[in-house]
Amino acid sequence: MSGNKLLLGIDLGTSHTAIMSNRGAKGLVRSVVGYPKDVIGLKLLGRPYVVGNEAYDLRSYLDLRYPLEDGVLAENGERDIEVARHMLSHVIKMADAKPDDEVYAVIGVPARATGSNKSLLLKMAQEVVHTAMVVSEPFMVAYGLNKLLNAIVVDIGAGTVDLCALKGTVPSPEDQVTLTKAGNYVDERLQNAILERYPDIQMNVNVACAIKEAHSFVGSPSGPVVVDLRAAGKPVSCDVTDALKVACEAPLPDIIESIQTLIQTFQPEYQEMALKNIIVAGGGSRIKGLASYIQNSLRAYGNAEVVCVTDPTYDGCRGALRLAEELPPQYWGQLGEIAG
Ligand SMILES: Nc1ncnc2c1ncn2[C@@H]1O[C@H](COP(=O)(O)OP(=O)(O)OP(=O)(O)O)[C@@H](O)[C@H]1O
Ligand SMILES: [Mg+2]
């Protein structure tokens, strides 16, 4: 094959997909594909499907399909595979690939995605790129931040929380944990907690998610959180402080327990170092008070140091791109599963 090498880092997430290329392309898109519900919709849309934010905006007359469920490719039938294919080819187009480019893509998947799920993703990727490799999401974050030794990365996404212990080697299955109580779970908990306190309020997960993204916190609140909601069509002010605290803290016991389990997988002389090197990534790392909450919960293990990444939107795909740039594709087989 002739042409130029185009290297891509892709973070295929449940809620958003981020992509960066070695030529400076950078993009973020909602992980959703919309299909017209009927011929009228087809006429309105003027094409068979639409990907990303535009699909979400036109949702009143589209069937929205989400290619990822809880962080892994939905695979309930042929239709799901088509949805994922449409998503992936759209994302790769965002990187401005030229027709004669040789495209190499590193794609992040949840830490413990099943073998069949990874193979499915690779099979699809192969239709749109020359060579593809799937690596675990937290490993890709760690690689980008150069935290490859005696560190623990916790990636709090929408569908999954992915944890990985970094020991200076390619992480093995025992070094990784995937939890399914993540951002989407917080939204559901928040919706229910608000409805418990204000039964007449009109509430759905989108509203709950917007409240969470604007005011999320764990530990002590910095002040009351009061939001304007609607009951019977009329605006009402609601104090959601307690509901927000309960919902945002809901995934934490499992996360803390998993960190404790991973700490113990390090050789004893490295445990203290790992404890001081805990990195929280993903959209959930934006929750106020999160780092100190986790730090305090690990008291019994010693003085932990927990930091949240500075760019949760792109740190994952930046790491994937860095991997693609620094490691020649002939070594990719040692790091993750590859196709091409
Ligand atoms: N300020 C915020 N406070 C709390 N949560 C937030 C905030 N901003 C974004 N989130 C949540 O972060 C999640 C999205 O994070 P991210 O983009 O890392 O997920 P993803 O990669 O799409 O999902 P996954 O990794 O599970 O496939 C969503 O649940 C979103 O609501
Ligand atoms: Mg993610």
mmCIF file of C-alpha atoms and ligand atoms in Angstrom:
data_model
loop_
_atom_site.group_PDB
_atom_site.id
_atom_site.type_symbol
_atom_site.label_atom_id
_atom_site.label_comp_id
_atom_site.label_asym_id
_atom_site.label_seq_id
_atom_site.Cartn_x
_atom_site.Cartn_y
_atom_site.Cartn_z
ATOM 1 C CA MET A 1 0.000 0.000 0.000
ATOM 2 C CA SER A 2 1.341 3.436 -0.861
ATOM 3 C CA GLY A 3 0.431 6.747 0.739
ATOM 4 C CA ASN A 4 1.126 8.496 4.005
ATOM 5 C CA LYS A 5 0.664 7.188 7.479
ATOM 6 C CA LEU A 6 -2.185 8.746 9.397
ATOM 7 C CA LEU A 7 -2.085 7.863 13.099
ATOM 8 C CA LEU A 8 -5.236 8.097 15.197
ATOM 9 C CA GLY A 9 -6.026 7.908 18.894
ATOM 10 C CA ILE A 10 -9.689 7.144 19.556
ATOM 11 C CA ASP A 11 -11.526 7.048 22.878
ATOM 12 C CA LEU A 12 -14.753 5.296 22.043
ATOM 13 C CA GLY A 13 -16.962 6.177 24.989
ATOM 14 C CA THR A 14 -20.533 5.397 26.014
ATOM 15 C CA SER A 15 -21.511 9.059 25.993
ATOM 16 C CA HIS A 16 -18.836 10.728 23.845
ATOM 17 C CA THR A 17 -16.132 9.686 21.430
ATOM 18 C CA ALA A 18 -12.932 11.695 21.161
ATOM 19 C CA ILE A 19 -10.378 11.497 18.373
ATOM 20 C CA MET A 20 -6.948 13.047 17.774
ATOM 21 C CA SER A 21 -4.590 12.566 14.834
ATOM 22 C CA ASN A 22 -0.856 13.018 14.355
ATOM 23 C CA ARG A 23 -1.728 15.821 11.920
ATOM 24 C CA GLY A 24 -3.418 17.904 14.576
ATOM 25 C CA ALA A 25 -7.057 16.913 14.018
ATOM 26 C CA LYS A 26 -9.044 16.895 17.243
ATOM 27 C CA GLY A 27 -12.733 16.218 17.662
ATOM 28 C CA LEU A 28 -15.419 15.201 20.107
ATOM 29 C CA VAL A 29 -18.788 13.764 19.182
ATOM 30 C CA ARG A 30 -21.745 12.304 21.039
ATOM 31 C CA SER A 31 -21.743 8.497 20.662
ATOM 32 C CA VAL A 32 -25.112 8.251 18.979
ATOM 33 C CA VAL A 33 -26.485 7.554 15.493
ATOM 34 C CA GLY A 34 -29.925 8.711 14.369
ATOM 35 C CA TYR A 35 -32.105 7.014 11.723
ATOM 36 C CA PRO A 36 -35.307 8.531 10.280
ATOM 37 C CA LYS A 37 -38.422 6.895 11.756
ATOM 38 C CA ASP A 38 -40.230 6.862 8.427
ATOM 39 C CA VAL A 39 -40.216 8.295 4.890
ATOM 40 C CA ILE A 40 -41.124 11.768 6.125
ATOM 41 C CA GLY A 41 -38.135 11.722 8.411
ATOM 42 C CA LEU A 42 -35.994 10.530 5.544
ATOM 43 C CA LYS A 43 -37.179 13.468 3.462
ATOM 44 C CA LEU A 44 -36.521 15.908 6.322
ATOM 45 C CA LEU A 45 -33.057 14.505 6.958
ATOM 46 C CA GLY A 46 -32.123 14.037 3.309
ATOM 47 C CA ARG A 47 -29.803 11.100 4.076
ATOM 48 C CA PRO A 48 -30.142 7.640 5.598
ATOM 49 C CA TYR A 49 -28.551 8.442 8.959
ATOM 50 C CA VAL A 50 -26.788 11.115 10.954
ATOM 51 C CA VAL A 51 -24.105 10.759 13.625
ATOM 52 C CA GLY A 52 -23.357 12.640 16.826
ATOM 53 C CA ASN A 53 -24.664 15.911 18.220
ATOM 54 C CA GLU A 54 -26.775 16.591 15.148
ATOM 55 C CA ALA A 55 -28.595 13.282 15.631
ATOM 56 C CA TYR A 56 -29.307 14.248 19.227
ATOM 57 C CA ASP A 57 -30.625 17.663 18.201
ATOM 58 C CA LEU A 58 -32.961 16.135 15.590
ATOM 59 C CA ARG A 59 -34.118 13.341 17.922
ATOM 60 C CA SER A 60 -37.801 14.309 17.666
ATOM 61 C CA TYR A 61 -38.040 12.532 14.318
ATOM 62 C CA LEU A 62 -35.148 10.082 14.536
ATOM 63 C CA ASP A 63 -34.622 6.711 16.167
ATOM 64 C CA LEU A 64 -31.539 7.215 18.295
ATOM 65 C CA ARG A 65 -29.220 4.237 18.558
ATOM 66 C CA TYR A 66 -26.292 4.116 20.946
ATOM 67 C CA PRO A 67 -23.375 1.988 19.682
ATOM 68 C CA LEU A 68 -22.033 1.418 23.185
ATOM 69 C CA GLU A 69 -23.867 0.068 26.194
ATOM 70 C CA ASP A 70 -22.077 0.275 29.525
ATOM 71 C CA GLY A 71 -18.856 0.974 27.703
ATOM 72 C CA VAL A 72 -18.895 -2.033 25.393
ATOM 73 C CA LEU A 73 -20.198 -2.435 21.862
ATOM 74 C CA ALA A 74 -23.821 -3.400 21.814
ATOM 75 C CA GLU A 75 -24.014 -6.736 20.036
ATOM 76 C CA ASN A 76 -27.596 -7.866 20.039
ATOM 77 C CA GLY A 77 -27.819 -8.284 16.297
ATOM 78 C CA GLU A 78 -26.829 -7.140 12.811
ATOM 79 C CA ARG A 79 -28.448 -3.749 13.378
ATOM 80 C CA ASP A 80 -26.145 -2.955 16.316
ATOM 81 C CA ILE A 81 -23.121 -3.761 14.229
ATOM 82 C CA GLU A 82 -24.295 -1.405 11.535
ATOM 83 C CA VAL A 83 -24.789 1.352 14.106
ATOM 84 C CA ALA A 84 -21.254 0.906 15.404
ATOM 85 C CA ARG A 85 -19.888 0.883 11.855
ATOM 86 C CA HIS A 86 -21.646 4.161 11.060
ATOM 87 C CA MET A 87 -20.271 5.684 14.268
ATOM 88 C CA LEU A 88 -16.707 4.571 13.665
ATOM 89 C CA SER A 89 -16.533 5.625 10.040
ATOM 90 C CA HIS A 90 -17.938 9.043 10.945
ATOM 91 C CA VAL A 91 -15.280 9.513 13.616
ATOM 92 C CA ILE A 92 -12.514 8.545 11.235
ATOM 93 C CA LYS A 93 -13.835 11.004 8.662
ATOM 94 C CA MET A 94 -13.540 13.703 11.334
ATOM 95 C CA ALA A 95 -9.784 13.133 11.206
ATOM 96 C CA ASP A 96 -9.642 14.182 7.534
ATOM 97 C CA ALA A 97 -8.141 10.984 6.175
ATOM 98 C CA LYS A 98 -7.069 11.356 2.507
ATOM 99 C CA PRO A 99 -8.021 8.537 0.143
ATOM 100 C CA ASP A 100 -4.463 7.244 -0.147
ATOM 101 C CA ASP A 101 -3.646 7.489 3.571
ATOM 102 C CA GLU A 102 -2.627 4.380 5.428
ATOM 103 C CA VAL A 103 -4.646 4.737 8.629
ATOM 104 C CA TYR A 104 -3.402 3.274 11.931
ATOM 105 C CA ALA A 105 -5.776 3.570 14.884
ATOM 106 C CA VAL A 106 -5.373 2.884 18.586
ATOM 107 C CA ILE A 107 -8.806 2.533 20.177
ATOM 108 C CA GLY A 108 -9.570 2.487 23.898
ATOM 109 C CA VAL A 109 -12.077 -0.011 25.295
ATOM 110 C CA PRO A 110 -13.160 -0.748 28.898
ATOM 111 C CA ALA A 111 -10.506 -2.474 30.980
ATOM 112 C CA ARG A 112 -12.186 -5.837 30.949
ATOM 113 C CA ALA A 113 -14.129 -5.820 27.685
ATOM 114 C CA THR A 114 -14.683 -9.402 26.609
ATOM 115 C CA GLY A 115 -12.620 -11.004 23.897
ATOM 116 C CA SER A 116 -15.598 -11.317 21.589
ATOM 117 C CA ASN A 117 -16.433 -7.652 22.047
ATOM 118 C CA LYS A 118 -12.882 -6.604 21.212
ATOM 119 C CA SER A 119 -12.837 -8.849 18.148
ATOM 120 C CA LEU A 120 -16.090 -7.355 16.956
ATOM 121 C CA LEU A 121 -14.697 -3.851 17.303
ATOM 122 C CA LEU A 122 -11.536 -4.841 15.472
ATOM 123 C CA LYS A 123 -13.487 -6.481 12.684
ATOM 124 C CA MET A 124 -15.380 -3.278 12.182
ATOM 125 C CA ALA A 125 -12.326 -1.086 12.489
ATOM 126 C CA GLN A 126 -10.643 -3.110 9.791
ATOM 127 C CA GLU A 127 -13.278 -2.024 7.320
ATOM 128 C CA VAL A 128 -12.278 1.606 7.790
ATOM 129 C CA VAL A 129 -8.593 1.566 8.777
ATOM 130 C CA HIS A 130 -5.439 -0.249 7.701
ATOM 131 C CA THR A 131 -4.372 -1.449 11.165
ATOM 132 C CA ALA A 132 -6.243 -1.115 14.447
ATOM 133 C CA MET A 133 -5.343 -1.976 18.007
ATOM 134 C CA VAL A 134 -7.629 -1.993 21.025
ATOM 135 C CA VAL A 135 -6.122 -1.155 24.416
ATOM 136 C CA SER A 136 -7.750 -0.724 27.801
ATOM 137 C CA GLU A 137 -9.039 2.800 28.485
ATOM 138 C CA PRO A 138 -7.221 3.378 31.769
ATOM 139 C CA PHE A 139 -3.973 2.069 30.280
ATOM 140 C CA MET A 140 -4.261 4.567 27.475
ATOM 141 C CA VAL A 141 -4.798 7.391 29.999
ATOM 142 C CA ALA A 142 -1.753 6.186 31.968
ATOM 143 C CA TYR A 143 0.384 6.053 28.841
ATOM 144 C CA GLY A 144 -0.552 9.606 27.884
ATOM 145 C CA LEU A 145 0.315 10.922 31.353
ATOM 146 C CA ASN A 146 3.510 8.861 31.545
ATOM 147 C CA LYS A 147 2.278 7.064 34.660
ATOM 148 C CA LEU A 148 3.381 3.578 33.730
ATOM 149 C CA LEU A 149 5.005 2.491 36.975
ATOM 150 C CA ASN A 150 3.579 2.187 40.496
ATOM 151 C CA ALA A 151 0.413 4.083 39.745
ATOM 152 C CA ILE A 152 -3.326 3.444 39.672
ATOM 153 C CA VAL A 153 -5.615 5.056 37.102
ATOM 154 C CA VAL A 154 -9.359 5.329 37.755
ATOM 155 C CA ASP A 155 -11.363 6.351 34.671
ATOM 156 C CA ILE A 156 -14.916 7.358 35.623
ATOM 157 C CA GLY A 157 -16.997 7.364 32.451
ATOM 158 C CA ALA A 158 -20.714 7.264 31.694
ATOM 159 C CA GLY A 159 -21.126 3.500 31.324
ATOM 160 C CA THR A 160 -18.181 2.150 33.287
ATOM 161 C CA VAL A 161 -15.536 2.983 35.841
ATOM 162 C CA ASP A 162 -12.276 1.412 34.681
ATOM 163 C CA LEU A 163 -9.362 0.911 37.047
ATOM 164 C CA CYS A 164 -5.872 -0.199 36.186
ATOM 165 C CA ALA A 165 -2.727 -0.835 38.245
ATOM 166 C CA LEU A 166 0.424 0.192 36.352
ATOM 167 C CA LYS A 167 3.463 -1.946 37.069
ATOM 168 C CA GLY A 168 5.808 -1.070 34.239
ATOM 169 C CA THR A 169 4.428 -3.788 31.981
ATOM 170 C CA VAL A 170 1.399 -4.239 29.771
ATOM 171 C CA PRO A 171 -1.393 -4.668 32.371
ATOM 172 C CA SER A 172 -2.675 -8.206 32.880
ATOM 173 C CA PRO A 173 -6.337 -9.003 33.607
ATOM 174 C CA GLU A 174 -5.612 -9.103 37.373
ATOM 175 C CA ASP A 175 -4.367 -5.523 37.174
ATOM 176 C CA GLN A 176 -7.684 -4.234 35.862
ATOM 177 C CA VAL A 177 -11.224 -3.811 37.134
ATOM 178 C CA THR A 178 -14.377 -2.606 35.378
ATOM 179 C CA LEU A 179 -17.359 -1.401 37.412
ATOM 180 C CA THR A 180 -20.729 -0.588 35.887
ATOM 181 C CA LYS A 181 -21.937 1.958 38.473
ATOM 182 C CA ALA A 182 -20.660 5.047 36.680
ATOM 183 C CA GLY A 183 -22.035 8.375 35.415
ATOM 184 C CA ASN A 184 -25.290 6.975 34.012
ATOM 185 C CA TYR A 185 -25.959 5.246 37.310
ATOM 186 C CA VAL A 186 -25.461 8.542 39.160
ATOM 187 C CA ASP A 187 -28.041 10.167 36.842
ATOM 188 C CA GLU A 188 -30.614 7.466 37.660
ATOM 189 C CA ARG A 189 -29.935 7.718 41.375
ATOM 190 C CA LEU A 190 -30.269 11.495 41.226
ATOM 191 C CA GLN A 191 -33.520 11.320 39.297
ATOM 192 C CA ASN A 192 -34.985 8.936 41.890
ATOM 193 C CA ALA A 193 -33.686 10.890 44.877
ATOM 194 C CA ILE A 194 -35.190 14.146 43.569
ATOM 195 C CA LEU A 195 -38.527 12.454 42.834
ATOM 196 C CA GLU A 196 -38.603 10.994 46.335
ATOM 197 C CA ARG A 197 -38.327 14.449 47.835
ATOM 198 C CA TYR A 198 -40.447 16.270 45.206
ATOM 199 C CA PRO A 199 -42.908 13.695 43.782
ATOM 200 C CA ASP A 200 -44.742 16.216 41.569
ATOM 201 C CA ILE A 201 -41.657 17.410 39.727
ATOM 202 C CA GLN A 202 -41.258 16.613 36.028
ATOM 203 C CA MET A 203 -37.998 14.764 35.900
ATOM 204 C CA ASN A 204 -36.051 12.528 33.542
ATOM 205 C CA VAL A 205 -32.450 11.328 33.310
ATOM 206 C CA ASN A 206 -31.445 14.130 30.924
ATOM 207 C CA VAL A 207 -32.569 16.757 33.435
ATOM 208 C CA ALA A 208 -30.869 14.861 36.265
ATOM 209 C CA CYS A 209 -27.661 14.602 34.225
ATOM 210 C CA ALA A 210 -27.646 18.348 33.512
ATOM 211 C CA ILE A 211 -28.069 19.122 37.247
ATOM 212 C CA LYS A 212 -25.256 16.705 38.056
ATOM 213 C CA GLU A 213 -22.886 18.190 35.481
ATOM 214 C CA ALA A 214 -23.538 21.716 36.779
ATOM 215 C CA HIS A 215 -23.368 21.056 40.541
ATOM 216 C CA SER A 216 -21.822 17.632 41.282
ATOM 217 C CA PHE A 217 -19.971 17.192 44.576
ATOM 218 C CA VAL A 218 -19.065 14.596 47.188
ATOM 219 C CA GLY A 219 -18.305 15.172 50.879
ATOM 220 C CA SER A 220 -19.498 18.453 52.387
ATOM 221 C CA PRO A 221 -21.378 20.821 50.090
ATOM 222 C CA SER A 222 -19.937 24.304 49.652
ATOM 223 C CA GLY A 223 -23.496 25.630 49.991
ATOM 224 C CA PRO A 224 -27.075 24.609 49.204
ATOM 225 C CA VAL A 225 -27.793 23.580 45.606
ATOM 226 C CA VAL A 226 -31.132 25.002 44.537
ATOM 227 C CA VAL A 227 -32.362 24.467 40.982
ATOM 228 C CA ASP A 228 -35.443 25.570 39.056
ATOM 229 C CA LEU A 229 -37.544 22.597 37.967
ATOM 230 C CA ARG A 230 -41.109 22.306 36.746
ATOM 231 C CA ALA A 231 -44.255 20.821 38.304
ATOM 232 C CA ALA A 232 -47.467 20.765 36.258
ATOM 233 C CA GLY A 233 -45.750 23.050 33.773
ATOM 234 C CA LYS A 234 -44.942 25.722 36.384
ATOM 235 C CA PRO A 235 -41.435 26.567 37.634
ATOM 236 C CA VAL A 236 -40.570 25.513 41.205
ATOM 237 C CA SER A 237 -37.337 26.019 43.154
ATOM 238 C CA CYS A 238 -36.014 22.774 44.606
ATOM 239 C CA ASP A 239 -33.200 22.153 47.053
ATOM 240 C CA VAL A 240 -31.364 19.134 45.624
ATOM 241 C CA THR A 241 -28.274 19.279 47.865
ATOM 242 C CA ASP A 242 -28.872 15.981 49.675
ATOM 243 C CA ALA A 243 -30.092 14.148 46.568
ATOM 244 C CA LEU A 244 -26.964 15.252 44.709
ATOM 245 C CA LYS A 245 -24.650 14.146 47.497
ATOM 246 C CA VAL A 246 -26.266 10.704 47.783
ATOM 247 C CA ALA A 247 -26.210 10.182 43.994
ATOM 248 C CA CYS A 248 -22.638 11.363 43.410
ATOM 249 C CA GLU A 249 -21.327 9.290 46.299
ATOM 250 C CA ALA A 250 -23.176 6.136 45.196
ATOM 251 C CA PRO A 251 -20.404 4.691 42.967
ATOM 252 C CA LEU A 252 -17.631 5.451 45.486
ATOM 253 C CA PRO A 253 -17.742 2.426 47.831
ATOM 254 C CA ASP A 254 -17.070 0.081 44.884
ATOM 255 C CA ILE A 255 -14.357 2.351 43.497
ATOM 256 C CA ILE A 256 -12.578 2.580 46.854
ATOM 257 C CA GLU A 257 -12.824 -1.161 47.408
ATOM 258 C CA SER A 258 -11.326 -1.782 43.956
ATOM 259 C CA ILE A 259 -8.443 0.619 44.643
ATOM 260 C CA GLN A 260 -7.755 -1.259 47.883
ATOM 261 C CA THR A 261 -7.765 -4.560 46.028
ATOM 262 C CA LEU A 262 -5.420 -3.242 43.333
ATOM 263 C CA ILE A 263 -3.001 -1.750 45.905
ATOM 264 C CA GLN A 264 -2.539 -5.230 47.329
ATOM 265 C CA THR A 265 -1.537 -6.616 43.932
ATOM 266 C CA PHE A 266 1.686 -4.528 44.014
ATOM 267 C CA GLN A 267 4.779 -5.976 45.657
ATOM 268 C CA PRO A 268 4.799 -4.716 49.278
ATOM 269 C CA GLU A 269 7.751 -2.364 48.758
ATOM 270 C CA TYR A 270 5.869 -0.553 45.971
ATOM 271 C CA GLN A 271 2.486 -0.249 47.644
ATOM 272 C CA GLU A 272 3.239 3.068 49.299
ATOM 273 C CA MET A 273 4.424 4.530 46.010
ATOM 274 C CA ALA A 274 1.284 3.350 44.207
ATOM 275 C CA LEU A 275 -0.848 4.804 46.975
ATOM 276 C CA LYS A 276 0.754 8.191 46.322
ATOM 277 C CA ASN A 277 0.156 7.925 42.610
ATOM 278 C CA ILE A 278 -3.602 7.596 42.100
ATOM 279 C CA ILE A 279 -4.966 9.403 39.052
ATOM 280 C CA VAL A 280 -8.666 9.966 38.433
ATOM 281 C CA ALA A 281 -9.730 10.530 34.811
ATOM 282 C CA GLY A 282 -12.914 10.582 32.696
ATOM 283 C CA GLY A 283 -15.896 12.917 32.907
ATOM 284 C CA GLY A 284 -16.640 11.780 36.473
ATOM 285 C CA SER A 285 -13.307 13.209 37.623
ATOM 286 C CA ARG A 286 -14.993 16.634 37.408
ATOM 287 C CA ILE A 287 -17.007 15.914 40.570
ATOM 288 C CA LYS A 288 -16.031 18.484 43.216
ATOM 289 C CA GLY A 289 -14.286 17.092 46.269
ATOM 290 C CA LEU A 290 -13.655 13.704 44.662
ATOM 291 C CA ALA A 291 -9.873 13.532 45.062
ATOM 292 C CA SER A 292 -9.904 14.375 48.767
ATOM 293 C CA TYR A 293 -12.864 12.065 49.403
ATOM 294 C CA ILE A 294 -10.982 9.091 47.923
ATOM 295 C CA GLN A 295 -7.775 10.135 49.667
ATOM 296 C CA ASN A 296 -9.515 10.213 53.051
ATOM 297 C CA SER A 297 -11.174 6.855 52.495
ATOM 298 C CA LEU A 298 -7.763 5.259 52.023
ATOM 299 C CA ARG A 299 -6.409 6.571 55.370
ATOM 300 C CA ALA A 300 -6.021 3.090 56.817
ATOM 301 C CA TYR A 301 -3.590 2.179 54.016
ATOM 302 C CA GLY A 302 -1.220 5.132 54.543
ATOM 303 C CA ASN A 303 -0.949 8.616 53.085
ATOM 304 C CA ALA A 304 -2.597 8.398 49.697
ATOM 305 C CA GLU A 305 -2.275 11.099 47.067
ATOM 306 C CA VAL A 306 -5.107 11.359 44.586
ATOM 307 C CA VAL A 307 -5.191 13.812 41.692
ATOM 308 C CA CYS A 308 -7.748 14.433 38.967
ATOM 309 C CA VAL A 309 -6.500 14.866 35.387
ATOM 310 C CA THR A 310 -6.563 18.336 33.855
ATOM 311 C CA ASP A 311 -8.263 17.441 30.554
ATOM 312 C CA PRO A 312 -10.740 14.599 31.114
ATOM 313 C CA THR A 313 -12.222 15.034 27.631
ATOM 314 C CA TYR A 314 -9.041 14.366 25.681
ATOM 315 C CA ASP A 315 -6.518 12.737 28.053
ATOM 316 C CA GLY A 316 -7.610 9.266 26.959
ATOM 317 C CA CYS A 317 -7.374 9.758 23.223
ATOM 318 C CA ARG A 318 -4.205 11.816 23.636
ATOM 319 C CA GLY A 319 -2.654 8.752 25.306
ATOM 320 C CA ALA A 320 -3.888 6.498 22.507
ATOM 321 C CA LEU A 321 -2.351 8.798 19.899
ATOM 322 C CA ARG A 322 0.896 8.946 21.831
ATOM 323 C CA LEU A 323 0.996 5.157 21.859
ATOM 324 C CA ALA A 324 0.427 5.086 18.111
ATOM 325 C CA GLU A 325 3.195 7.640 17.572
ATOM 326 C CA GLU A 326 5.797 6.163 19.911
ATOM 327 C CA LEU A 327 5.398 2.481 19.254
ATOM 328 C CA PRO A 328 5.840 1.211 15.713
ATOM 329 C CA PRO A 329 2.811 -0.812 14.583
ATOM 330 C CA GLN A 330 4.887 -4.005 14.367
ATOM 331 C CA TYR A 331 4.940 -4.044 18.202
ATOM 332 C CA TRP A 332 1.245 -3.396 18.648
ATOM 333 C CA GLY A 333 0.472 -7.081 18.972
ATOM 334 C CA GLN A 334 2.321 -7.116 22.331
ATOM 335 C CA LEU A 335 0.133 -4.397 23.803
ATOM 336 C CA GLY A 336 -3.399 -5.151 22.860
ATOM 337 C CA GLU A 337 -5.360 -7.019 20.283
ATOM 338 C CA ILE A 338 -4.799 -5.952 16.720
ATOM 339 C CA ALA A 339 -6.290 -6.412 13.302
ATOM 340 C CA GLY A 340 -4.835 -5.466 9.970
HETATM 341 N N1 LIG B 1 -19.067 18.161 36.078
HETATM 342 C C1 LIG B 1 -19.386 16.868 36.094
HETATM 343 N N2 LIG B 1 -19.684 16.247 37.247
HETATM 344 C C2 LIG B 1 -20.038 14.943 37.277
HETATM 345 N N3 LIG B 1 -20.094 14.165 36.196
HETATM 346 C C3 LIG B 1 -19.798 14.732 35.019
HETATM 347 C C4 LIG B 1 -19.409 16.088 34.894
HETATM 348 N N4 LIG B 1 -19.172 16.350 33.582
HETATM 349 C C5 LIG B 1 -19.387 15.200 32.922
HETATM 350 N N5 LIG B 1 -19.763 14.218 33.776
HETATM 351 C C6 LIG B 1 -20.163 12.842 33.467
HETATM 352 O O1 LIG B 1 -19.069 12.114 32.942
HETATM 353 C C7 LIG B 1 -19.600 11.069 32.116
HETATM 354 C C8 LIG B 1 -18.928 11.127 30.773
HETATM 355 O O2 LIG B 1 -17.563 10.902 30.962
HETATM 356 P P1 LIG B 1 -16.686 10.351 29.763
HETATM 357 O O3 LIG B 1 -16.836 11.240 28.589
HETATM 358 O O4 LIG B 1 -15.336 10.098 30.325
HETATM 359 O O5 LIG B 1 -17.476 8.992 29.510
HETATM 360 P P2 LIG B 1 -17.386 7.993 28.297
HETATM 361 O O6 LIG B 1 -15.948 7.825 27.937
HETATM 362 O O7 LIG B 1 -18.315 8.422 27.215
HETATM 363 O O8 LIG B 1 -17.973 6.675 28.945
HETATM 364 P P3 LIG B 1 -17.282 5.234 29.142
HETATM 365 O O9 LIG B 1 -15.840 5.474 29.421
HETATM 366 O O10 LIG B 1 -18.027 4.647 30.291
HETATM 367 O O11 LIG B 1 -17.547 4.504 27.887
HETATM 368 C C9 LIG B 1 -21.091 11.318 31.969
HETATM 369 O O12 LIG B 1 -21.807 10.483 32.864
HETATM 370 C C10 LIG B 1 -21.194 12.773 32.362
HETATM 371 O O13 LIG B 1 -22.492 13.109 32.845
HETATM 372 MG MG MG B 2 -14.367 6.687 28.611
#
